[in-house]
Structure formats: C-alpha cells, structure tokens
Amino acid sequence: MAVSHRLGHVALRVQDMERAKRFYLDLGLRLTWEADDWCYVQWPTGEGIALLSPDYKAAGPHFAFHVQNRSEVDQVREQLLAKGHACGPVHDHRDGTASFYMQDPEGNWLEMLYEPAGGLPSNIGAEPIPLTYS
C-alpha cells in the first residue's frame, strides 16, 4: 500500500476530562476541539491526542494514520479489504475530515483519517495546525 501517511493522533479514554485536559495543556499541547464528551489537543507540529470521556461512544482508544488526500482513505480501505481485513465504512465528518476504523491483526484499533491540507479545523477559534508529510 503506497500511501503517504503518518501517525497523526492517539485517542485515549480518560475518567476525568478536566484533569486530563489540564495535564496535556501543561505539557505544551494546545486545545483544538472541545465537545461535551471528548476534546482534541495538539502539539505545534500538528500531531494530537483525542481525550475520550467515559460517555464518548463513537470510538474507543485507537491510533490514527493521517493521509494527505481524501481519495487515499478509500484506496487504503479497498486494499485492506482485498487482503481480507475487515474495515468499517468511510465517514465524511462535519469538519472536512474523512475516516474509517479497523482492527490490526492483534486487535488494536486503527483509524485511517484524511485531514484537510490546512490542518484540522477548530471549534474554539484556534488556528489549524497543518501536519507535514516529508
């Protein structure tokens, strides 16, 4: 599978959202997205951590490969399916991203995520931080 991807984020389950958010912000990450049941914090280079509350049900702990082009999400999914791997459906999200989830052969959850060239948009007014793929 010849796609341009990089490790873009890790999603962690947390019990106390405010405590976890403070911890990562104190380590120098910036809050990019905040919702009632999850938030997203990023390093200045664009990689991030999604903090998932116990109430967050859309996904569990996982790591995500970010790809440069929307078409790569479909391409990777089709290649994985052709090799016999089970993959969830591709979802186009309201923030301009698109992704699908799957499990690796060891049962670890992986998300393949397209991120817009300018970076992940913020719902709190922060400027997007683009990832570089070099």
Short mmCIF file of C-alpha atoms in Angstrom, two decimals:
data_model
loop_
_atom_site.label_atom_id
_atom_site.label_comp_id
_atom_site.label_asym_id
_atom_site.label_seq_id
_atom_site.Cartn_x
_atom_site.Cartn_y
_atom_site.Cartn_z
CA MET A 1 0.00 0.00 0.00
CA ALA A 2 1.83 3.05 -1.23
CA VAL A 3 0.11 5.93 0.54
CA SER A 4 1.57 8.96 2.25
CA HIS A 5 0.57 8.66 5.87
CA ARG A 6 1.95 9.41 9.27
CA LEU A 7 0.96 8.80 12.83
CA GLY A 8 -1.37 11.73 13.37
CA HIS A 9 -3.06 11.13 16.70
CA VAL A 10 -3.74 8.75 19.53
CA ALA A 11 -7.12 8.54 21.26
CA LEU A 12 -7.13 7.80 24.98
CA ARG A 13 -10.02 7.03 27.33
CA VAL A 14 -9.92 9.32 30.39
CA GLN A 15 -12.00 9.25 33.55
CA ASP A 16 -11.68 12.95 34.48
CA MET A 17 -11.75 15.15 31.37
CA GLU A 18 -10.77 18.39 33.10
CA ARG A 19 -7.84 16.78 34.90
CA ALA A 20 -6.60 15.09 31.71
CA LYS A 21 -7.04 18.26 29.65
CA ARG A 22 -5.07 20.34 32.21
CA PHE A 23 -2.29 17.74 32.25
CA TYR A 24 -1.80 17.77 28.47
CA LEU A 25 -2.16 21.54 28.17
CA ASP A 26 0.51 21.91 30.87
CA LEU A 27 2.78 19.71 28.72
CA GLY A 28 2.52 22.29 25.94
CA LEU A 29 -0.27 20.90 23.78
CA ARG A 30 -2.96 23.25 22.50
CA LEU A 31 -6.72 22.70 22.70
CA THR A 32 -8.12 22.48 19.15
CA TRP A 33 -11.56 20.90 19.58
CA GLU A 34 -13.84 20.64 22.60
CA ALA A 35 -17.14 18.83 22.98
CA ASP A 36 -19.16 17.58 25.95
CA ASP A 37 -17.69 14.08 25.75
CA TRP A 38 -14.27 14.50 24.09
CA CYS A 39 -11.59 17.00 23.19
CA TYR A 40 -8.57 17.19 20.92
CA VAL A 41 -5.20 18.63 21.90
CA GLN A 42 -2.23 19.11 19.55
CA TRP A 43 1.48 19.73 19.56
CA PRO A 44 2.73 22.71 17.50
CA THR A 45 3.73 20.21 14.78
CA GLY A 46 0.11 19.06 14.33
CA GLU A 47 0.12 15.62 15.94
CA GLY A 48 -2.52 15.24 18.61
CA ILE A 49 -4.27 13.35 21.34
CA ALA A 50 -8.02 12.83 21.45
CA LEU A 51 -9.24 12.60 25.04
CA LEU A 52 -12.40 10.46 25.20
CA SER A 53 -14.66 10.67 28.24
CA PRO A 54 -16.47 7.60 29.58
CA ASP A 55 -19.61 8.93 27.83
CA TYR A 56 -17.98 9.05 24.39
CA LYS A 57 -19.40 6.15 22.36
CA ALA A 58 -18.41 6.84 18.73
CA ALA A 59 -14.99 5.20 19.09
CA GLY A 60 -12.71 3.75 21.72
CA PRO A 61 -8.98 4.09 22.27
CA HIS A 62 -7.10 3.94 18.97
CA PHE A 63 -4.23 5.40 16.99
CA ALA A 64 -4.70 7.17 13.67
CA PHE A 65 -2.72 7.39 10.49
CA HIS A 66 -3.39 10.71 8.78
CA VAL A 67 -3.28 10.73 4.98
CA GLN A 68 -2.81 13.69 2.63
CA ASN A 69 -5.61 13.08 0.14
CA ARG A 70 -9.26 12.16 0.63
CA SER A 71 -9.02 9.54 -2.12
CA GLU A 72 -6.32 7.70 -0.12
CA VAL A 73 -8.86 6.82 2.57
CA ASP A 74 -10.94 4.91 0.03
CA GLN A 75 -7.84 3.46 -1.64
CA VAL A 76 -6.37 2.12 1.61
CA ARG A 77 -9.72 0.68 2.66
CA GLU A 78 -10.16 -1.13 -0.66
CA GLN A 79 -6.61 -2.54 -0.47
CA LEU A 80 -7.15 -3.75 3.09
CA LEU A 81 -10.48 -5.37 2.18
CA ALA A 82 -8.83 -7.07 -0.81
CA LYS A 83 -6.26 -8.58 1.59
CA GLY A 84 -9.07 -9.95 3.78
CA HIS A 85 -9.09 -7.35 6.57
CA ALA A 86 -12.41 -6.17 8.00
CA CYS A 87 -12.90 -2.39 7.79
CA GLY A 88 -15.72 -0.14 8.87
CA PRO A 89 -17.42 2.23 6.44
CA VAL A 90 -15.84 5.52 5.43
CA HIS A 91 -17.43 8.52 7.15
CA ASP A 92 -17.15 12.09 5.88
CA HIS A 93 -17.13 14.25 9.01
CA ARG A 94 -18.51 17.77 9.51
CA ASP A 95 -15.00 19.18 10.00
CA GLY A 96 -13.89 18.22 6.47
CA THR A 97 -12.09 15.04 7.51
CA ALA A 98 -12.96 11.51 6.38
CA SER A 99 -12.03 8.23 8.02
CA PHE A 100 -12.73 4.60 8.73
CA TYR A 101 -11.85 2.30 11.62
CA MET A 102 -10.42 -1.18 11.62
CA GLN A 103 -8.50 -3.53 13.89
CA ASP A 104 -4.97 -4.68 13.17
CA PRO A 105 -4.25 -8.45 13.34
CA GLU A 106 -3.54 -8.09 17.09
CA GLY A 107 -6.89 -6.44 17.84
CA ASN A 108 -5.63 -2.84 18.21
CA TRP A 109 -7.96 -0.20 16.80
CA LEU A 110 -6.67 1.96 13.95
CA GLU A 111 -8.28 4.90 12.21
CA MET A 112 -7.29 5.94 8.69
CA LEU A 113 -8.05 9.67 8.55
CA TYR A 114 -7.89 12.27 5.80
CA GLU A 115 -7.05 15.67 7.22
CA PRO A 116 -7.53 18.82 5.09
CA ALA A 117 -4.26 20.30 3.80
CA GLY A 118 -4.58 23.29 6.11
CA GLY A 119 -4.92 21.16 9.22
CA LEU A 120 -7.78 20.11 11.45
CA PRO A 121 -10.31 22.90 11.96
CA SER A 122 -11.02 24.14 15.47
CA ASN A 123 -14.40 24.74 17.05
CA ILE A 124 -12.91 27.09 19.66
CA GLY A 125 -11.37 29.66 17.32
CA ALA A 126 -7.80 28.34 17.26
CA GLU A 127 -5.86 28.41 14.00
CA PRO A 128 -5.44 24.97 12.36
CA ILE A 129 -2.03 23.33 12.72
CA PRO A 130 -1.12 21.54 9.47
CA LEU A 131 0.79 18.25 9.54
CA THR A 132 3.74 17.91 7.19
CA TYR A 133 4.34 14.72 5.20
CA SER A 134 8.05 14.81 4.45
#
